[in-house]
Each structure stands twice: as C-alpha cells, then as structure tokens.
Short mmCIF file of C-alpha atoms in Angstrom, two decimals:
data_model
loop_
_atom_site.label_atom_id
_atom_site.label_comp_id
_atom_site.label_asym_id
_atom_site.label_seq_id
_atom_site.Cartn_x
_atom_site.Cartn_y
_atom_site.Cartn_z
CA UNK A 1 7.31 -22.42 34.81
CA UNK A 2 6.74 -22.17 31.06
CA UNK A 3 10.26 -21.08 30.10
CA UNK A 4 11.41 -22.28 26.68
CA UNK A 5 7.90 -23.02 25.35
CA UNK A 6 6.69 -21.28 22.21
CA UNK A 7 3.49 -19.28 21.94
CA UNK A 8 1.98 -22.06 19.80
CA UNK A 9 2.76 -24.75 22.35
CA UNK A 10 1.38 -22.63 25.19
CA UNK A 11 -1.77 -21.78 23.23
CA UNK A 12 -2.32 -25.47 22.51
CA UNK A 13 -1.77 -26.31 26.19
CA UNK A 14 -4.26 -23.62 27.19
CA UNK A 15 -6.91 -24.86 24.77
CA UNK A 16 -6.33 -28.48 25.78
CA UNK A 17 -6.63 -27.57 29.47
CA UNK A 18 -9.85 -25.58 29.12
CA UNK A 19 -11.54 -27.95 26.68
CA UNK A 20 -10.70 -30.92 28.92
CA UNK A 21 -12.51 -29.23 31.80
CA UNK A 22 -15.39 -28.27 29.53
CA UNK A 23 -16.01 -31.61 27.83
CA UNK A 24 -16.72 -33.55 31.02
CA UNK A 25 -19.65 -31.33 32.04
CA UNK A 26 -21.61 -31.55 28.74
CA UNK A 27 -20.86 -35.28 28.57
CA UNK A 28 -22.51 -35.62 32.00
CA UNK A 29 -25.38 -33.17 31.45
CA UNK A 30 -26.39 -34.66 28.06
CA UNK A 31 -26.95 -38.07 29.60
CA UNK A 32 -28.39 -36.72 32.84
CA UNK A 33 -30.97 -34.55 31.03
CA UNK A 34 -32.29 -37.63 29.22
CA UNK A 35 -32.27 -39.58 32.49
CA UNK A 36 -34.34 -36.85 34.15
CA UNK A 37 -36.83 -36.94 31.27
CA UNK A 38 -37.20 -40.71 31.71
CA UNK A 39 -37.64 -40.39 35.48
CA UNK A 40 -40.26 -37.67 35.07
CA UNK A 41 -42.15 -39.66 32.44
CA UNK A 42 -42.10 -42.73 34.65
CA UNK A 43 -43.38 -40.70 37.60
CA UNK A 44 -46.29 -39.38 35.53
CA UNK A 45 -47.06 -42.82 34.12
CA UNK A 46 -46.89 -44.85 37.33
CA UNK A 47 -47.11 -42.29 40.15
CA UNK A 48 -44.43 -44.35 41.83
CA UNK A 49 -42.96 -42.08 44.49
CA UNK A 50 -39.45 -43.49 43.93
CA UNK A 51 -39.24 -41.93 40.45
CA UNK A 52 -40.26 -38.55 41.88
CA UNK A 53 -37.63 -38.84 44.61
CA UNK A 54 -34.90 -39.66 42.10
CA UNK A 55 -35.97 -36.84 39.78
CA UNK A 56 -35.70 -34.30 42.59
CA UNK A 57 -32.35 -35.77 43.68
CA UNK A 58 -30.67 -35.71 40.26
CA UNK A 59 -32.15 -32.43 39.02
CA UNK A 60 -30.16 -30.52 41.66
CA UNK A 61 -26.96 -32.22 40.53
CA UNK A 62 -27.87 -31.51 36.89
CA UNK A 63 -28.36 -27.81 37.67
CA UNK A 64 -24.85 -27.46 39.10
CA UNK A 65 -23.21 -29.50 36.31
CA UNK A 66 -25.11 -27.58 33.62
CA UNK A 67 -24.01 -24.24 35.07
CA UNK A 68 -20.36 -25.27 35.17
CA UNK A 69 -20.62 -26.55 31.60
CA UNK A 70 -21.91 -23.20 30.38
CA UNK A 71 -19.23 -21.20 32.19
CA UNK A 72 -16.39 -23.43 30.99
CA UNK A 73 -17.71 -23.26 27.41
CA UNK A 74 -17.74 -19.47 27.27
CA UNK A 75 -13.97 -19.46 27.73
CA UNK A 76 -13.54 -21.34 24.46
CA UNK A 77 -14.85 -18.42 22.42
CA UNK A 78 -12.44 -16.13 24.25
CA UNK A 79 -9.52 -18.22 23.05
CA UNK A 80 -10.79 -18.30 19.46
CA UNK A 81 -10.61 -14.51 19.51
CA UNK A 82 -7.23 -14.13 21.19
CA UNK A 83 -4.88 -17.06 20.67
CA UNK A 84 -6.46 -18.45 17.48
CA UNK A 85 -7.75 -15.37 15.68
CA UNK A 86 -6.15 -16.41 12.35
CA UNK A 87 -8.01 -19.72 12.53
CA UNK A 88 -11.22 -17.82 13.33
CA UNK A 89 -10.68 -15.47 10.39
CA UNK A 90 -10.03 -18.25 7.87
CA UNK A 91 -12.77 -20.67 9.03
CA UNK A 92 -15.30 -18.13 10.34
CA UNK A 93 -17.53 -18.07 7.21
CA UNK A 94 -18.10 -21.83 7.64
CA UNK A 95 -17.88 -22.43 11.40
CA UNK A 96 -19.39 -19.14 12.62
CA UNK A 97 -22.95 -19.88 11.44
CA UNK A 98 -22.81 -23.44 12.82
CA UNK A 99 -21.86 -22.18 16.25
CA UNK A 100 -24.54 -19.49 16.05
CA UNK A 101 -27.13 -22.17 15.26
CA UNK A 102 -25.94 -24.03 18.35
CA UNK A 103 -26.57 -20.97 20.52
CA UNK A 104 -29.92 -20.07 18.95
CA UNK A 105 -31.54 -23.47 18.55
CA UNK A 106 -29.94 -25.50 21.30
CA UNK A 107 -28.64 -23.36 24.13
CA UNK A 108 -31.70 -21.09 24.11
CA UNK A 109 -33.86 -24.22 24.20
CA UNK A 110 -32.00 -25.57 27.22
CA UNK A 111 -31.84 -22.26 29.07
CA UNK A 112 -35.43 -21.31 28.20
CA UNK A 113 -36.96 -24.41 29.73
CA UNK A 114 -34.42 -25.04 32.47
CA UNK A 115 -36.15 -22.77 34.99
CA UNK A 116 -39.50 -24.49 34.45
CA UNK A 117 -37.89 -27.89 34.88
CA UNK A 118 -36.12 -26.90 38.08
CA UNK A 119 -38.77 -24.78 39.80
CA UNK A 120 -41.99 -24.83 37.82
CA UNK A 121 -43.81 -28.10 38.52
CA UNK A 122 -46.17 -26.56 41.10
CA UNK A 123 -46.83 -23.53 38.87
CA UNK A 124 -47.34 -24.98 35.39
CA UNK A 125 -48.69 -28.46 36.10
CA UNK A 126 -47.30 -31.88 35.38
CA UNK A 127 -47.81 -31.92 31.59
CA UNK A 128 -46.10 -28.62 30.82
CA UNK A 129 -43.38 -29.50 33.31
CA UNK A 130 -42.82 -32.77 31.44
CA UNK A 131 -42.68 -30.85 28.16
CA UNK A 132 -40.05 -28.50 29.62
CA UNK A 133 -38.01 -31.43 30.91
CA UNK A 134 -38.12 -33.08 27.48
CA UNK A 135 -37.08 -29.80 25.81
CA UNK A 136 -34.06 -29.49 28.10
CA UNK A 137 -33.04 -33.03 27.16
CA UNK A 138 -33.66 -32.32 23.46
CA UNK A 139 -31.69 -29.07 23.73
CA UNK A 140 -28.63 -30.86 25.13
CA UNK A 141 -28.75 -33.32 22.22
CA UNK A 142 -29.15 -30.47 19.71
CA UNK A 143 -26.20 -28.68 21.27
CA UNK A 144 -24.09 -31.81 20.86
CA UNK A 145 -25.24 -32.09 17.24
CA UNK A 146 -24.07 -28.61 16.22
CA UNK A 147 -20.78 -28.73 18.12
CA UNK A 148 -19.92 -32.12 16.71
CA UNK A 149 -20.78 -30.88 13.24
CA UNK A 150 -18.22 -28.09 13.76
CA UNK A 151 -15.59 -30.46 15.07
CA UNK A 152 -16.27 -33.07 12.39
CA UNK A 153 -15.89 -30.46 9.66
CA UNK A 154 -12.44 -29.64 11.05
CA UNK A 155 -11.61 -33.35 10.82
CA UNK A 156 -13.20 -34.08 7.42
CA UNK A 157 -13.85 -30.73 5.67
CA UNK A 158 -16.43 -30.74 2.86
CA UNK A 159 -18.74 -28.37 0.97
CA UNK A 160 -16.36 -25.40 0.91
CA UNK A 161 -14.19 -23.37 -1.40
CA UNK A 162 -11.26 -21.08 -0.61
CA UNK A 163 -11.49 -17.42 -1.62
CA UNK A 164 -8.75 -15.06 -2.76
CA UNK A 165 -7.71 -14.15 0.83
CA UNK A 166 -7.45 -17.77 1.98
CA UNK A 167 -10.78 -18.04 3.79
CA UNK A 168 -12.94 -21.16 3.72
CA UNK A 169 -16.32 -20.09 2.34
CA UNK A 170 -19.47 -22.24 2.22
CA UNK A 171 -20.58 -23.80 -1.06
CA UNK A 172 -22.95 -26.55 0.13
CA UNK A 173 -24.34 -26.35 3.68
CA UNK A 174 -25.70 -29.88 3.47
CA UNK A 175 -22.19 -31.22 2.88
CA UNK A 176 -20.74 -28.93 5.53
CA UNK A 177 -23.13 -30.01 8.28
CA UNK A 178 -23.31 -33.67 7.29
CA UNK A 179 -19.63 -34.02 6.48
CA UNK A 180 -18.21 -37.56 6.12
CA UNK A 181 -17.29 -38.20 9.77
CA UNK A 182 -20.21 -36.35 11.42
CA UNK A 183 -22.74 -39.22 11.83
CA UNK A 184 -20.15 -41.54 13.36
CA UNK A 185 -18.76 -38.89 15.66
CA UNK A 186 -22.23 -37.80 16.84
CA UNK A 187 -23.39 -41.33 17.65
CA UNK A 188 -20.09 -42.15 19.38
CA UNK A 189 -20.25 -39.00 21.55
CA UNK A 190 -23.91 -39.28 22.52
CA UNK A 191 -23.49 -42.93 23.51
CA UNK A 192 -20.40 -41.92 25.51
CA UNK A 193 -22.50 -39.31 27.33
CA UNK A 194 -25.17 -41.90 28.18
CA UNK A 195 -22.52 -44.33 29.43
CA UNK A 196 -20.82 -41.62 31.51
CA UNK A 197 -24.10 -40.77 33.20
CA UNK A 198 -25.00 -44.43 33.71
CA UNK A 199 -21.67 -45.06 35.44
CA UNK A 200 -22.12 -42.06 37.74
CA UNK A 201 -25.72 -42.98 38.59
CA UNK A 202 -24.72 -46.62 39.08
CA UNK A 203 -21.80 -45.63 41.30
CA UNK A 204 -23.98 -43.41 43.49
CA UNK A 205 -26.64 -46.13 43.71
CA UNK A 206 -23.98 -48.69 44.66
CA UNK A 207 -22.59 -46.37 47.35
CA UNK A 208 -25.96 -46.09 49.05
CA UNK A 209 -26.67 -49.81 48.63
CA UNK A 210 -23.46 -50.57 50.50
CA UNK A 211 -24.81 -48.43 53.33
CA UNK A 212 -28.37 -49.76 53.18
CA UNK A 213 -29.30 -52.48 50.70
CA UNK A 214 -33.01 -51.93 51.45
CA UNK A 215 -32.92 -48.33 50.19
CA UNK A 216 -35.61 -48.37 47.48
CA UNK A 217 -34.33 -45.28 45.64
CA UNK A 218 -30.78 -46.63 45.58
CA UNK A 219 -32.04 -49.95 44.23
CA UNK A 220 -34.01 -48.24 41.49
CA UNK A 221 -31.17 -46.00 40.28
CA UNK A 222 -28.63 -48.83 40.42
CA UNK A 223 -30.93 -51.14 38.45
CA UNK A 224 -31.66 -48.51 35.78
CA UNK A 225 -27.96 -47.67 35.42
CA UNK A 226 -26.96 -51.30 35.02
CA UNK A 227 -29.65 -51.85 32.35
CA UNK A 228 -28.20 -48.85 30.53
CA UNK A 229 -24.71 -50.37 30.60
CA UNK A 230 -25.98 -53.73 29.35
CA UNK A 231 -27.67 -52.14 26.34
CA UNK A 232 -25.41 -49.19 25.47
CA UNK A 233 -21.88 -50.51 26.10
CA UNK A 234 -22.06 -53.14 23.29
CA UNK A 235 -23.65 -50.51 21.01
CA UNK A 236 -20.74 -48.18 21.79
CA UNK A 237 -18.19 -50.87 20.90
CA UNK A 238 -19.94 -51.40 17.57
CA UNK A 239 -20.21 -47.64 16.93
CA UNK A 240 -16.53 -47.21 17.81
CA UNK A 241 -15.57 -49.87 15.29
CA UNK A 242 -17.59 -48.13 12.57
CA UNK A 243 -16.06 -44.78 13.54
CA UNK A 244 -12.60 -46.34 13.26
CA UNK A 245 -13.30 -47.59 9.74
CA UNK A 246 -14.50 -44.12 8.76
CA UNK A 247 -11.35 -42.58 10.26
CA UNK A 248 -9.17 -45.00 8.31
CA UNK A 249 -10.87 -43.87 5.12
CA UNK A 250 -10.59 -40.11 5.73
CA UNK A 251 -7.74 -39.68 8.25
CA UNK A 252 -5.39 -42.64 7.71
CA UNK A 253 -2.44 -41.03 9.53
CA UNK A 254 -4.52 -40.84 12.72
CA UNK A 255 -5.25 -44.58 12.58
CA UNK A 256 -1.61 -45.40 11.82
CA UNK A 257 -0.60 -43.54 15.00
CA UNK A 258 -3.41 -45.07 17.08
CA UNK A 259 -2.34 -48.55 16.00
CA UNK A 260 1.37 -47.78 16.37
CA UNK A 261 2.16 -48.69 12.78
CA UNK A 262 5.35 -46.80 11.97
CA UNK A 263 6.04 -49.25 9.13
CA UNK A 264 3.76 -50.41 6.34
CA UNK A 265 2.56 -54.02 6.37
CA UNK A 266 1.99 -55.25 2.79
CA UNK A 267 0.96 -58.77 3.89
CA UNK A 268 -1.26 -58.09 6.87
CA UNK A 269 -0.66 -55.87 9.93
CA UNK A 270 -0.44 -57.14 13.51
CA UNK A 271 -2.55 -55.71 16.33
CA UNK A 272 -0.12 -54.16 18.82
CA UNK A 273 -1.72 -54.57 22.22
CA UNK A 274 0.95 -52.80 24.26
CA UNK A 275 4.42 -51.35 23.79
CA UNK A 276 6.46 -48.19 24.12
CA UNK A 277 6.38 -45.87 21.07
CA UNK A 278 9.90 -44.62 20.29
CA UNK A 279 9.79 -41.40 18.25
CA UNK A 280 13.55 -41.43 17.58
CA UNK A 281 13.83 -44.94 16.14
CA UNK A 282 10.21 -44.92 14.89
CA UNK A 283 9.48 -48.29 16.43
CA UNK A 284 7.28 -49.73 19.17
CA UNK A 285 9.67 -51.07 21.79
CA UNK A 286 8.71 -54.20 23.78
CA UNK A 287 5.62 -54.65 21.59
CA UNK A 288 3.10 -57.36 22.47
CA UNK A 289 1.19 -58.06 19.28
CA UNK A 290 -1.19 -60.49 17.62
CA UNK A 291 -0.22 -61.22 13.99
CA UNK A 292 -2.54 -59.92 11.23
CA UNK A 293 -5.34 -58.97 13.65
CA UNK A 294 -5.14 -55.24 12.83
CA UNK A 295 -5.79 -56.01 9.15
CA UNK A 296 -8.72 -58.22 10.14
CA UNK A 297 -10.28 -55.48 12.32
CA UNK A 298 -9.69 -52.56 9.96
CA UNK A 299 -10.17 -54.27 6.58
CA UNK A 300 -11.91 -57.53 7.53
CA UNK A 301 -9.13 -59.47 5.79
CA UNK A 302 -6.18 -61.14 7.55
CA UNK A 303 -3.82 -60.47 4.63
CA UNK A 304 -5.00 -56.97 3.67
CA UNK A 305 -2.07 -54.53 3.36
CA UNK A 306 -2.00 -51.56 5.76
CA UNK A 307 0.05 -48.43 5.15
CA UNK A 308 2.24 -47.08 7.95
CA UNK A 309 3.56 -43.69 8.95
CA UNK A 310 6.54 -44.30 6.65
CA UNK A 311 4.24 -43.35 3.76
CA UNK A 312 3.70 -39.76 4.90
CA UNK A 313 6.17 -36.89 5.43
CA UNK A 314 7.56 -36.56 8.96
CA UNK A 315 6.14 -33.03 9.27
CA UNK A 316 2.60 -34.42 8.78
CA UNK A 317 2.96 -37.13 11.44
CA UNK A 318 0.74 -36.76 14.55
CA UNK A 319 2.22 -37.36 18.04
CA UNK A 320 2.25 -41.17 18.13
CA UNK A 321 2.84 -41.83 21.84
CA UNK A 322 -0.13 -39.72 23.00
CA UNK A 323 -2.48 -41.28 20.46
CA UNK A 324 -1.22 -44.80 21.09
CA UNK A 325 -1.98 -44.64 24.82
CA UNK A 326 -5.11 -42.49 24.82
CA UNK A 327 -6.70 -44.86 22.30
CA UNK A 328 -5.92 -47.88 24.47
CA UNK A 329 -7.28 -46.20 27.60
CA UNK A 330 -10.54 -45.42 25.78
CA UNK A 331 -10.94 -48.91 24.32
CA UNK A 332 -9.94 -50.64 27.56
CA UNK A 333 -12.51 -48.68 29.56
CA UNK A 334 -15.17 -49.39 26.92
CA UNK A 335 -14.70 -53.13 27.39
CA UNK A 336 -14.61 -52.67 31.18
CA UNK A 337 -18.03 -50.96 30.98
CA UNK A 338 -19.41 -53.86 28.96
CA UNK A 339 -17.91 -56.27 31.52
CA UNK A 340 -19.58 -54.43 34.40
CA UNK A 341 -22.89 -54.61 32.56
CA UNK A 342 -22.54 -58.36 32.08
CA UNK A 343 -21.56 -58.79 35.73
CA UNK A 344 -24.70 -56.95 36.81
CA UNK A 345 -26.80 -59.09 34.45
CA UNK A 346 -25.34 -62.24 36.02
CA UNK A 347 -26.11 -60.85 39.47
CA UNK A 348 -29.64 -59.92 38.41
CA UNK A 349 -30.35 -63.39 37.05
CA UNK A 350 -29.11 -64.92 40.31
CA UNK A 351 -31.14 -62.51 42.42
CA UNK A 352 -27.98 -60.90 43.83
CA UNK A 353 -28.08 -57.50 42.13
CA UNK A 354 -28.71 -55.65 45.40
CA UNK A 355 -26.68 -57.96 47.64
CA UNK A 356 -23.37 -58.36 45.79
CA UNK A 357 -21.02 -56.06 47.66
CA UNK A 358 -18.15 -56.70 45.23
CA UNK A 359 -20.38 -55.67 42.33
CA UNK A 360 -21.26 -52.50 44.23
CA UNK A 361 -17.60 -51.77 45.00
CA UNK A 362 -16.69 -52.27 41.33
CA UNK A 363 -19.52 -49.94 40.30
CA UNK A 364 -18.20 -47.23 42.63
CA UNK A 365 -14.70 -47.67 41.20
CA UNK A 366 -16.10 -47.41 37.66
CA UNK A 367 -18.21 -44.33 38.54
CA UNK A 368 -15.72 -41.74 37.23
CA UNK A 369 -14.35 -43.91 34.41
CA UNK A 370 -16.82 -42.53 31.89
CA UNK A 371 -15.17 -39.12 32.25
CA UNK A 372 -11.73 -40.70 31.80
CA UNK A 373 -12.91 -42.51 28.66
CA UNK A 374 -14.45 -39.31 27.24
CA UNK A 375 -11.20 -37.41 27.84
CA UNK A 376 -9.12 -40.21 26.32
CA UNK A 377 -11.41 -40.29 23.29
CA UNK A 378 -11.30 -36.54 22.93
CA UNK A 379 -7.49 -36.57 23.09
CA UNK A 380 -7.42 -39.32 20.45
CA UNK A 381 -9.65 -37.26 18.19
CA UNK A 382 -7.97 -33.89 18.58
CA UNK A 383 -4.31 -34.91 18.83
CA UNK A 384 -4.85 -37.23 15.87
CA UNK A 385 -5.83 -34.19 13.77
CA UNK A 386 -2.41 -32.60 14.33
CA UNK A 387 -0.44 -30.93 12.88
CA UNK A 388 -3.58 -29.44 11.29
CA UNK A 389 -6.53 -27.47 12.66
CA UNK A 390 -8.45 -28.17 9.44
CA UNK A 391 -7.26 -31.61 8.43
CA UNK A 392 -4.84 -31.52 5.52
CA UNK A 393 -5.61 -27.87 4.70
CA UNK A 394 -4.70 -25.49 7.52
CA UNK A 395 -1.75 -26.13 9.80
CA UNK A 396 -1.91 -25.38 13.51
CA UNK A 397 1.19 -23.21 13.23
CA UNK A 398 -0.60 -21.12 10.56
CA UNK A 399 -3.72 -20.75 12.73
CA UNK A 400 -2.05 -18.95 15.62
CA UNK A 401 -2.72 -15.28 16.39
CA UNK A 402 0.28 -12.91 16.63
CA UNK A 403 0.57 -13.33 20.40
CA UNK A 404 3.69 -13.52 22.53
CA UNK A 405 4.63 -16.52 24.64
CA UNK A 406 4.69 -14.56 27.95
CA UNK A 407 1.16 -13.25 27.31
CA UNK A 408 -0.20 -16.74 26.65
CA UNK A 409 1.71 -18.10 29.65
CA UNK A 410 0.15 -15.46 31.89
CA UNK A 411 -3.42 -16.23 30.75
CA UNK A 412 -2.75 -19.98 31.04
CA UNK A 413 -1.56 -19.53 34.62
CA UNK A 414 -4.66 -17.48 35.41
CA UNK A 415 -6.91 -20.17 33.90
CA UNK A 416 -5.25 -22.93 35.93
CA UNK A 417 -5.70 -21.04 39.20
CA UNK A 418 -9.29 -19.93 38.54
CA UNK A 419 -10.39 -23.28 37.13
CA UNK A 420 -9.09 -25.33 40.02
CA UNK A 421 -10.69 -22.93 42.50
CA UNK A 422 -14.12 -22.58 40.85
CA UNK A 423 -14.57 -26.00 39.30
CA UNK A 424 -12.89 -27.69 42.25
CA UNK A 425 -15.49 -26.10 44.53
CA UNK A 426 -18.31 -27.05 42.16
CA UNK A 427 -17.14 -30.64 41.88
CA UNK A 428 -16.78 -30.89 45.65
CA UNK A 429 -20.37 -29.64 46.03
CA UNK A 430 -21.67 -32.21 43.53
CA UNK A 431 -19.83 -35.03 45.31
CA UNK A 432 -21.26 -33.84 48.60
CA UNK A 433 -24.79 -33.99 47.17
CA UNK A 434 -24.14 -37.48 45.80
CA UNK A 435 -22.89 -38.63 49.19
CA UNK A 436 -26.35 -38.00 50.67
CA UNK A 437 -29.00 -40.62 50.02
CA UNK A 438 -32.10 -39.56 48.04
CA UNK A 439 -34.66 -38.27 50.54
CA UNK A 440 -38.33 -39.06 50.16
CA UNK A 441 -40.32 -35.85 49.96
CA UNK A 442 -42.50 -34.78 52.88
CA UNK A 443 -45.89 -36.17 52.13
CA UNK A 444 -48.96 -34.05 52.46
CA UNK A 445 -52.00 -35.36 54.32
CA UNK A 446 -53.71 -36.19 51.03
CA UNK A 447 -50.75 -38.33 49.90
CA UNK A 448 -50.16 -40.09 53.22
CA UNK A 449 -50.72 -43.76 53.99
CA UNK A 450 -54.36 -44.72 54.58
CA UNK A 451 -55.41 -47.28 57.13
CA UNK A 452 -58.75 -48.89 57.74
CA UNK A 453 -59.34 -46.23 60.36
CA UNK A 454 -58.21 -43.43 58.01
CA UNK A 455 -55.00 -41.44 57.70
CA UNK A 456 -52.82 -40.77 60.70
CA UNK A 457 -52.23 -37.03 60.84
CA UNK A 458 -49.81 -37.30 63.74
CA UNK A 459 -47.36 -39.24 61.59
CA UNK A 460 -47.54 -36.58 58.89
CA UNK A 461 -46.71 -33.83 61.32
CA UNK A 462 -43.96 -35.67 63.19
CA UNK A 463 -42.27 -38.49 61.26
CA UNK A 464 -40.54 -39.68 64.44
CA UNK A 465 -43.88 -40.89 65.80
CA UNK A 466 -44.17 -44.56 64.90
CA UNK A 467 -46.52 -47.44 65.53
CA UNK A 468 -43.95 -49.07 67.79
CA UNK A 469 -45.33 -48.81 71.32
CA UNK A 470 -41.89 -49.48 72.82
CA UNK A 471 -40.68 -46.36 74.64
CA UNK A 472 -37.61 -44.74 73.08
CA UNK A 473 -34.37 -45.68 74.74
CA UNK A 474 -35.45 -49.20 75.76
#
C-alpha cells in the first residue's frame, strides 16, 4: 500500500494522521471544560435545575472526550522518540522543559481534579466541587498554553543559541515561551476551541428541539451556544486577521502559499478567491480574483507591493495546493459560524429561536464544522512551516531518525487500524450519548414540588402517577 514512499514521507504521514486525531479531542475538551464550569457556577448561583441537568449531561461526554485526548496525545511522544529522534535531540534542550511544564502544571491539574468534578459533589460539597471544576477548566487552558508555546517556537524560534553539536540551547526563556507568534496562535486556538464546543452544544440542542421544542434543557443549551457564536465568531475573525499579519511578518512564504501568490505584485496584489494551483506552471488556473484586495487586507494599502513565491528558492517553497485550500476551508467555515450566530440573533429578536426548524437543521449541519475548521487551520499552520521543522533553521529531512521505510509503514498501518477501532468506538459512544435528551435527575422528597396540601410522595416514588384522573388507555 505504501510502495515507493520514502521513510520521511511515511513518517510525516504518520505524524499528520495521529496529530489530526489528537487535535480534535483537546479542541473539544478545552471548550467543554469551560462550559461545565459556567453551568456549575450558574447552578450554584440560581439553583435552577436546568443548569444541574446540563452539567450532568455534558460532564459524561467530557469524560470520554478527555480520555481519548490523553490516549491520542501519548502516541505523539512515541513518534518523537522513534521517527523524529534527530529533531528531539537537536531541539530537546528548548522544547523538553516546555513539554515537561505542560505535564506538571497543566495535565496534573486536570487529572488531579477530574475525579472530584466527575464523582465528588456529594462527598466534598458544592464549593469544593466548583473549585475542582474550575481547576479542570483552568488546566485545559494551561495545557493549551504550553503546547502552543512549543509549536509557536517551532514556527518563530527565539531566545536560543546553537551549540557545537548543532543543538538549540536556551538563552532567554522569556523569549522562548513568549516568542513572536505565540500570543496570536494561543488566542486563535482557544477561540477555535470555544467555537467548536459551541457548535457541538448548539447542534445537540437543535436536535432535541426538533424532537420536542418544549424541552427546557434543549432550549437552554441551544440558547447558550448561539450566544457564544454571536460573541466569539466575530472575535475569531478579528484574531485570525491579526494572526495573518503576524505570519506575514515572520513567515512570509506561508502567506504567499495561502494566498496563491506565485508571482510578486509590485503595484498591489489581488485576492484570489478560488482557483486551481498548478505546481508545474506555478500559476493559479481558472482564478477568480478581486484586484488589489490582498494588499488591502495584508498591508491596509490597495497599492502596497506583495512579494510572491518567485522571491524564494524552489526548495524552500511549501506545498501550495494544500495550503491554498485548507486556508479557504478554515476561513469559509469561520464566516459560516458568524452567519449562523447572526441568524440565531435574528430568530431570537423575532421570538423564533426555539421554533425555527430551518435554523435548527442548519445548527445540526454546522455541529461538526468546528472540528473541520480546526483541522484545516492546523494543516495550514503545519504544512505552511514546511520544508522546515524549526522554521528557516532545521529542515524536515534533517530531522528524521535513521529508520527504514518498511518499519515506518508497518507502524503507520498499525496506527490506522487501532485508531479507527478505538476512537471509532469512542466517537460512536459519544454520539450515542448526545442522541439522548438530557434527563432531569430523580428528585428527592425534599426537592419535590410543594402544593398547598404539602408534597406528594406518591409522585416521587412513581413518576408515572400523574394528576390526570383519566384512566390510562382511554
């Protein structure tokens, strides 16, 4: 199946396959952990039973997603040690401590409080349980911070020197951690995680509203998710624009490929909306473009010159076609998310938020699109760094371990089989949980409804007993 492929190509395919599986689970769990903290805080503040119901519903889904995220992440370290051991040796003095900080300060925080959040409310009380829930949410954000610091350093290395054996060694940890692209990348990723979770929660809420538009829990989760889209989607578009300007400053070749600019434009570059990148002729075939708009977006000047890929050596050129399309998928979905938020706002203002079946169907269709956007963004980021692992300093071909192609092909095949079996089963289980409507907890006698004549114990024991005197079956 992998005949004719080199060890480097296979190792890159293996890393791309495993990281693509991994990235979707943290993207979901980061946003969901914060959502759980909000639900729990609202439950403690208002004692509204709906918040409690939603917290119990989504915490089970979070537990499964979190577990799959941890398992899929462990495999990454395995590949650093086998397929990319030269990269690990050369960058270890810088990246090793950052990844250790991630494990010590973030993962331990998440894992340490996860059990209390999942099972401890009755044992530790509401306040400590709220603290544990907040710590899990904080831990997921801390984990994202360290990992994105690592990745950003690979994109825009700073604060290092190179020793006599070719290793990157730290000189200034402040510059290493807060390297030039780190703040933009962190904000962009965290907002993407919040949007991904909002789309999933909104899609699940819409599904249950289509079945029963009076479902209070479905109404609440759908409303909260749509508010999140209204607020965060425009922020993400703004953050993405700022991130793009930063990328143009530090990784111009990546932006040239994203925009499809094979040629330089000394008098203003057009924005190429669509087209077919042709690597042989180095042109965009059948291009649909708007004159000078690319210069306006990237340099805020219609006539500003923009360099093209003709200004860099061919061997330093990233794969244009992949970047060109992945970037457009990410941007297109970002605007679709903002559009869905505006649609829901229009429906809310007209009093149709819970009755618009087309809005609910669109929300279900958009439910998985956050994952697609995250993957497209990740591909744009990582493929745009090629042909380097450390941008401009260490080539991918020089980062590979001395492994043979058949050995990498065998482990890649094993990963594909195991991943589809394990993560396929986990994803199926999550979808099955989402397909069930949130269930109101069984109320105790103390929490039951109170009438003028007192509580009705019979209803608490048997919920099928109602006030309707009509015999069943009539």
